[in-house]
Short mmCIF file of C-alpha atoms in Angstrom, two decimals:
data_model
loop_
_atom_site.label_atom_id
_atom_site.label_comp_id
_atom_site.label_asym_id
_atom_site.label_seq_id
_atom_site.Cartn_x
_atom_site.Cartn_y
_atom_site.Cartn_z
CA MET A 19 -29.53 69.59 14.36
CA LYS A 20 -32.20 67.23 13.45
CA ILE A 21 -31.69 65.65 10.29
CA ALA A 22 -34.14 63.49 8.22
CA ILE A 23 -32.44 61.34 5.43
CA ILE A 24 -34.16 59.68 2.60
CA GLY A 25 -32.82 56.60 1.23
CA ALA A 26 -31.07 54.32 3.39
CA GLY A 27 -28.82 52.77 0.77
CA LEU A 28 -25.37 52.57 -0.13
CA MET A 29 -24.56 56.78 0.85
CA GLY A 30 -27.98 57.14 3.06
CA HIS A 31 -26.71 54.48 5.84
CA ALA A 32 -23.42 56.16 5.76
CA LEU A 33 -24.24 60.13 5.81
CA ALA A 34 -26.55 58.68 8.70
CA LEU A 35 -23.34 57.36 10.47
CA VAL A 36 -21.37 60.48 9.49
CA PHE A 37 -23.87 63.23 11.41
CA ALA A 38 -24.18 61.33 13.67
CA ILE A 39 -20.41 61.38 14.93
CA GLY A 40 -21.09 64.71 14.40
CA GLY A 41 -23.17 65.07 17.12
CA HIS A 42 -26.53 65.43 15.35
CA ARG A 43 -30.18 63.13 15.53
CA VAL A 44 -31.12 61.54 12.37
CA ARG A 45 -34.18 59.63 11.36
CA LEU A 46 -33.44 57.47 8.49
CA THR A 47 -36.29 55.99 6.28
CA ASP A 48 -36.34 53.85 2.71
CA THR A 49 -39.21 52.27 0.75
CA ASN A 50 -37.32 49.29 0.62
CA ALA A 51 -37.61 47.48 4.18
CA GLU A 52 -34.99 45.07 3.62
CA THR A 53 -32.36 47.65 2.80
CA LEU A 54 -33.98 50.02 5.86
CA ALA A 55 -33.42 47.00 7.75
CA ARG A 56 -29.68 46.26 7.04
CA ALA A 57 -28.89 49.61 7.57
CA PRO A 58 -28.05 49.68 11.35
CA GLY A 59 -26.02 46.38 11.30
CA LEU A 60 -24.08 48.61 8.01
CA MET A 61 -23.39 51.67 10.05
CA GLU A 62 -22.25 49.46 13.28
CA THR A 63 -19.90 47.82 11.12
CA ALA A 64 -17.96 51.21 10.23
CA ARG A 65 -18.71 52.53 13.13
CA ALA A 66 -16.69 50.18 15.14
CA THR A 67 -13.99 50.15 11.91
CA LEU A 68 -13.63 54.06 12.62
CA GLU A 69 -13.42 53.40 16.28
CA ALA A 70 -10.69 50.89 16.23
CA ALA A 71 -8.45 53.45 13.75
CA GLY A 72 -9.37 56.50 16.81
CA GLU A 73 -11.96 58.24 14.38
CA ALA A 74 -15.02 57.58 15.99
CA GLN A 75 -15.05 60.69 18.14
CA GLY A 76 -16.09 58.85 21.05
CA LEU A 77 -19.34 57.15 19.86
CA THR A 78 -20.04 53.94 20.94
CA GLY A 79 -22.85 51.73 19.35
CA ALA A 80 -25.38 53.11 22.29
CA GLY A 81 -24.65 56.08 21.17
CA LEU A 82 -25.01 55.59 17.19
CA ARG A 83 -28.42 53.50 18.53
CA GLU A 84 -29.91 56.85 20.15
CA ARG A 85 -29.31 59.20 17.95
CA VAL A 86 -29.86 57.56 14.73
CA THR A 87 -33.24 56.31 14.86
CA THR A 88 -35.06 53.77 11.63
CA HIS A 89 -38.70 54.53 10.71
CA GLY A 90 -41.18 53.22 7.95
CA ALA A 91 -43.25 56.09 7.51
CA LEU A 92 -42.18 59.48 5.72
CA ALA A 93 -44.58 61.92 7.29
CA GLU A 94 -42.52 60.50 10.79
CA THR A 95 -38.67 60.39 9.75
CA VAL A 96 -39.52 64.18 8.47
CA ALA A 97 -41.67 65.69 11.39
CA ASP A 98 -39.31 68.29 12.92
CA ALA A 99 -36.71 68.24 10.71
CA GLU A 100 -34.63 71.51 9.86
CA LEU A 101 -32.39 69.34 7.58
CA VAL A 102 -34.08 66.81 4.85
CA ILE A 103 -31.69 65.03 2.63
CA GLU A 104 -32.71 63.32 -0.29
CA ALA A 105 -30.10 60.27 -1.26
CA ILE A 106 -32.63 58.03 -3.18
CA VAL A 107 -31.55 56.74 -6.73
CA GLU A 108 -30.28 58.67 -9.29
CA LYS A 109 -33.74 59.15 -11.57
CA PRO A 110 -35.78 62.51 -12.19
CA GLU A 111 -39.37 61.20 -12.24
CA PRO A 112 -38.35 59.60 -8.75
CA LYS A 113 -36.91 62.52 -6.86
CA ARG A 114 -39.66 64.40 -8.48
CA ALA A 115 -42.69 62.16 -7.06
CA LEU A 116 -40.43 62.40 -3.21
CA TYR A 117 -39.80 66.37 -3.40
CA ALA A 118 -43.91 66.79 -4.27
CA GLU A 119 -44.47 64.33 -1.18
CA LEU A 120 -41.69 66.13 1.17
CA ASP A 121 -43.39 69.16 0.07
CA ALA A 122 -46.64 68.54 1.54
CA LEU A 123 -44.78 66.63 5.38
CA MET A 124 -42.03 68.85 5.83
CA PRO A 125 -41.74 72.22 7.62
CA LYS A 126 -42.01 74.81 6.13
CA ASP A 127 -38.56 76.12 6.78
CA SER A 128 -36.86 73.21 6.73
CA ILE A 129 -33.99 73.07 4.58
CA LEU A 130 -34.07 70.53 1.44
CA ALA A 131 -31.09 68.88 0.15
CA SER A 132 -29.99 66.32 -2.28
CA ASN A 133 -27.14 64.19 -2.95
CA THR A 134 -27.44 64.02 -6.42
CA SER A 135 -24.14 63.45 -8.29
CA TYR A 136 -25.07 65.12 -11.73
CA LEU A 137 -28.77 65.69 -12.25
CA ASP A 138 -29.56 69.52 -11.97
CA VAL A 139 -32.53 68.98 -9.09
CA PHE A 140 -33.86 72.02 -8.62
CA PRO A 141 -36.53 72.26 -11.62
CA LEU A 142 -38.18 69.10 -9.90
CA MET A 143 -38.75 70.94 -6.84
CA PRO A 144 -41.55 72.54 -5.88
CA PRO A 145 -41.10 76.54 -6.70
CA ALA A 146 -41.93 77.41 -2.87
CA ARG A 147 -39.36 75.25 -1.63
CA LEU A 148 -36.18 76.62 -3.78
CA PRO A 149 -35.05 79.62 -1.64
CA ARG A 150 -34.54 76.79 0.79
CA ALA A 151 -32.86 74.24 -1.19
CA ILE A 152 -29.31 72.86 -1.46
CA ILE A 153 -27.41 70.28 -3.60
CA MET A 154 -24.77 68.80 -0.63
CA HIS A 155 -23.66 65.90 -2.52
CA TRP A 156 -21.10 63.46 -0.48
CA TYR A 157 -18.45 61.26 -1.80
CA THR A 158 -18.08 57.32 -0.86
CA PRO A 159 -17.66 56.39 1.99
CA PRO A 160 -18.69 59.75 3.46
CA TYR A 161 -17.30 58.83 6.90
CA LEU A 162 -14.05 58.79 5.04
CA VAL A 163 -13.35 61.30 2.58
CA ASP A 164 -14.03 64.40 3.48
CA LEU A 165 -14.67 66.97 0.31
CA VAL A 166 -18.34 67.23 -0.14
CA ASP A 167 -20.08 69.63 -3.43
CA LEU A 168 -22.38 72.54 -1.84
CA VAL A 169 -24.51 74.06 -4.80
CA GLY A 170 -27.85 76.58 -3.55
CA SER A 171 -30.66 77.03 -6.09
CA GLU A 172 -30.82 80.62 -7.79
CA GLN A 173 -33.56 81.57 -5.55
CA CYS A 174 -30.95 80.29 -2.30
CA PRO A 175 -29.35 83.18 -0.28
CA PRO A 176 -25.76 82.53 -0.35
CA ALA A 177 -25.67 82.92 3.19
CA LEU A 178 -27.90 79.82 3.95
CA VAL A 179 -25.54 77.64 1.61
CA GLU A 180 -22.14 79.01 4.01
CA GLU A 181 -24.52 78.28 6.92
CA GLY A 182 -24.14 74.42 5.79
CA ALA A 183 -20.51 74.95 4.81
CA ALA A 184 -19.78 75.65 8.08
CA MET A 185 -21.77 72.71 9.99
CA LEU A 186 -19.67 70.89 7.84
CA ARG A 187 -16.66 72.17 8.10
CA ALA A 188 -17.20 71.87 11.84
CA MET A 189 -17.63 68.13 10.97
CA GLY A 190 -14.42 68.12 10.00
CA LYS A 191 -15.23 67.96 6.31
CA VAL A 192 -14.14 69.86 3.48
CA PRO A 193 -17.21 71.65 1.68
CA LEU A 194 -16.41 73.02 -1.80
CA VAL A 195 -19.15 75.74 -2.50
CA MET A 196 -19.62 75.79 -6.53
CA ARG A 197 -20.87 79.36 -8.34
CA ARG A 198 -23.15 77.66 -9.12
CA PHE A 199 -24.88 73.75 -10.94
CA LEU A 200 -22.71 72.12 -12.81
CA PRO A 201 -23.47 68.41 -13.56
CA GLY A 202 -21.08 66.37 -12.09
CA TYR A 203 -18.93 69.58 -9.79
CA ILE A 204 -15.13 69.20 -10.28
CA ALA A 205 -14.16 65.39 -8.61
CA ASN A 206 -17.02 63.58 -10.51
CA ARG A 207 -16.06 65.56 -13.73
CA LEU A 208 -12.12 64.46 -13.54
CA GLN A 209 -13.19 61.32 -12.34
CA SER A 210 -15.52 60.97 -15.51
CA ALA A 211 -12.92 61.66 -17.93
CA LEU A 212 -10.69 59.58 -16.68
CA SER A 213 -13.33 56.98 -16.85
CA LEU A 214 -13.96 57.48 -20.49
CA GLU A 215 -10.43 56.38 -21.26
CA CYS A 216 -10.05 53.76 -18.73
CA TYR A 217 -12.81 51.68 -20.84
CA ARG A 218 -10.70 53.03 -24.18
CA LEU A 219 -8.01 51.35 -23.77
CA MET A 220 -10.01 48.10 -22.48
CA ASP A 221 -11.95 48.00 -24.83
CA GLU A 222 -9.27 48.38 -27.91
CA GLY A 223 -7.16 45.99 -26.36
CA TYR A 224 -4.12 48.35 -25.19
CA ALA A 225 -4.51 47.79 -21.54
CA THR A 226 -5.96 45.02 -18.82
CA PRO A 227 -7.71 46.43 -15.74
CA GLN A 228 -5.12 45.44 -13.50
CA GLU A 229 -2.12 47.85 -16.01
CA ILE A 230 -4.75 50.28 -15.38
CA ASP A 231 -4.62 50.63 -11.72
CA GLU A 232 -0.95 49.93 -11.76
CA ALA A 233 -0.53 52.93 -13.74
CA ILE A 234 -2.40 55.06 -11.35
CA ILE A 235 -1.53 53.95 -8.24
CA HIS A 236 2.25 54.07 -8.98
CA GLY A 237 2.26 57.16 -11.68
CA LEU A 238 -0.54 58.83 -10.60
CA ALA A 239 -1.75 58.84 -7.45
CA LEU A 240 1.29 59.16 -5.23
CA ARG A 241 1.90 62.53 -6.65
CA LEU A 242 -2.11 63.72 -7.17
CA LEU A 243 -2.57 63.27 -3.25
CA LEU A 244 0.28 65.64 -2.30
CA LEU A 245 0.01 68.07 -5.49
CA GLY A 246 -3.17 67.86 -6.81
CA GLN A 247 -2.79 68.19 -10.38
CA MET A 248 -2.19 72.09 -11.15
CA ALA A 249 0.47 72.13 -7.77
CA LYS A 250 2.11 69.04 -9.90
CA GLY A 251 1.84 71.40 -12.99
CA ASP A 252 3.70 74.07 -10.61
CA PHE A 253 6.47 71.34 -9.98
CA THR A 254 6.45 69.69 -13.46
CA GLY A 255 7.03 73.35 -15.20
CA LEU A 256 3.96 75.32 -17.17
CA PRO A 257 5.98 75.59 -19.92
CA LEU A 258 5.97 71.80 -20.63
CA SER A 259 2.42 71.70 -20.28
CA ALA A 260 1.87 74.56 -22.51
CA HIS A 261 3.89 72.43 -24.96
CA ALA A 262 2.22 69.47 -24.67
CA LEU A 263 -1.27 71.46 -25.10
CA ALA A 264 0.55 72.60 -28.53
CA ASN A 265 1.68 69.42 -29.60
CA ARG A 266 -2.01 68.32 -29.71
CA MET A 267 -0.65 64.18 -28.91
CA TYR A 268 -3.35 63.26 -27.04
CA GLN A 269 -7.57 62.97 -28.60
CA PRO A 270 -9.81 62.23 -25.76
CA PRO A 271 -11.98 59.20 -26.30
CA GLU A 272 -15.86 60.19 -27.74
CA PRO A 273 -18.44 58.59 -25.55
CA LYS A 274 -20.11 56.18 -26.82
CA GLY A 275 -22.49 55.73 -23.62
CA HIS A 276 -21.69 52.48 -22.92
CA SER A 277 -18.43 50.09 -22.69
CA GLU A 278 -17.89 46.70 -24.54
CA THR A 279 -15.97 45.58 -21.29
CA LEU A 280 -18.28 46.68 -18.81
CA ASP A 281 -21.29 45.07 -21.02
CA ARG A 282 -19.41 42.19 -21.19
CA LEU A 283 -19.01 41.74 -17.25
CA LEU A 284 -22.25 42.90 -16.18
CA ALA A 285 -23.60 39.87 -18.93
CA GLU A 286 -21.67 37.97 -17.01
CA GLY A 287 -22.76 38.96 -13.38
CA ARG A 288 -19.44 40.89 -12.42
CA THR A 289 -21.32 43.60 -10.47
CA GLY A 290 -18.11 43.98 -8.28
CA VAL A 291 -17.46 43.63 -4.46
CA MET A 292 -20.79 43.07 -3.44
CA SER A 293 -21.33 39.79 -5.78
CA GLY A 294 -17.40 39.12 -5.11
CA HIS A 295 -16.43 39.66 -9.08
CA GLY A 296 -16.42 42.66 -11.13
CA PHE A 297 -12.98 44.13 -12.76
CA TYR A 298 -11.16 41.29 -10.02
CA ASP A 299 -12.20 38.04 -8.47
CA TRP A 300 -12.73 39.24 -4.31
CA GLU A 301 -11.73 36.74 -1.85
CA GLY A 302 -14.18 37.71 1.45
CA SER A 303 -16.74 38.92 2.64
CA PRO A 304 -18.13 42.49 1.30
CA GLU A 305 -18.34 43.76 4.56
CA ALA A 306 -15.09 42.56 5.28
CA LEU A 307 -12.94 44.07 2.67
CA PHE A 308 -14.58 47.43 2.95
CA ALA A 309 -13.55 47.30 6.21
CA GLU A 310 -10.00 46.45 5.11
CA ARG A 311 -10.82 49.45 2.39
CA ASP A 312 -11.64 51.62 5.26
CA ASN A 313 -8.37 51.02 7.15
CA ARG A 314 -5.97 51.65 4.20
CA LEU A 315 -8.17 54.76 3.37
CA PHE A 316 -7.22 56.06 7.12
CA ALA A 317 -3.79 55.12 6.84
CA LEU A 318 -3.48 57.60 4.15
CA LYS A 319 -5.46 60.09 5.66
CA ARG A 320 -3.38 59.83 8.49
CA ALA A 321 -0.24 60.31 6.79
CA LEU A 322 -1.59 63.17 4.33
CA ARG A 323 -2.62 64.90 7.66
CA GLN A 324 1.47 64.65 9.01
CA THR A 325 2.37 65.75 6.11
CA GLY A 326 -0.25 67.95 4.33
CA PRO A 327 -0.72 69.00 0.49
CA MET A 328 2.29 70.92 -0.91
CA ALA A 329 -0.55 74.03 -2.03
CA GLY A 330 -0.69 74.78 1.66
CA LEU A 331 3.05 76.30 1.34
CA ALA A 332 1.44 78.87 -1.35
CA ALA A 333 0.96 82.17 -0.91
CA ASP A 334 -2.41 82.17 -2.05
CA THR A 335 -4.13 79.12 -1.99
CA LYS A 336 -7.49 81.08 -3.16
CA LYS A 337 -5.85 82.83 -6.07
CA GLY A 338 -7.32 82.59 -9.51
#
């Protein structure tokens, strides 16, 4: 399939790599020339990490350069594209402006997809595009995280969404087709609830970032990787879950729209791995740190492939 990706930043260049590994041809563009120029190197670094882990599916550096090309002009990028994926800034007005521009440039029968994490982008799209408009939301890094959220517009036939899901499955991904649009889908909503509590614990002086991560890694994550949340409840016993709800010992934090801890870190220029400082002080280049993260995630994925999730032993994992 001929694919065009608009936006070569954190997600855009990584998506180009994913589709290249899947055997597709990709044209990539960005309004920022520096971002676009940096994308091939970032893709090659990630591809080499994948190759070293035996996960590149035979894609060589030369093959990557053949399958993914960068283009400065939007018209050239989307010409003859069968699938156009928008992966630009998460703001309504830039997306609306881009969709209007794409409407005049991309083929009439192309699929228009957005990687939006929370926005309902369908009202921002030209009405004539809605019958072939979908949300295709990935998680970073998409060449490692297999989950992809799929949502069609109200005018989009379910068969078209299923075609997209089938393409993703053929690439080894795990598409989750939503019944209708919901901001944040499932995984991001759960992540948002967890983040809200984490910021409350830090802001109110209950825990440090390190203590929160220790609680997650050594308490929650090991079981969640194998069981998820609902199967974990089955093993704990549903009566305990019912008692916990009845006791009402937990009150979710009220969203404030910011965090004192996060505000302080940002004011100090501690933006995360790319700056070398965030909640933690990081040693080494961002490229080396991302590669090490990827290698460790590979080890977890391999272990999960060998064991499989416990829900796979249930009689009907689709029930309910």
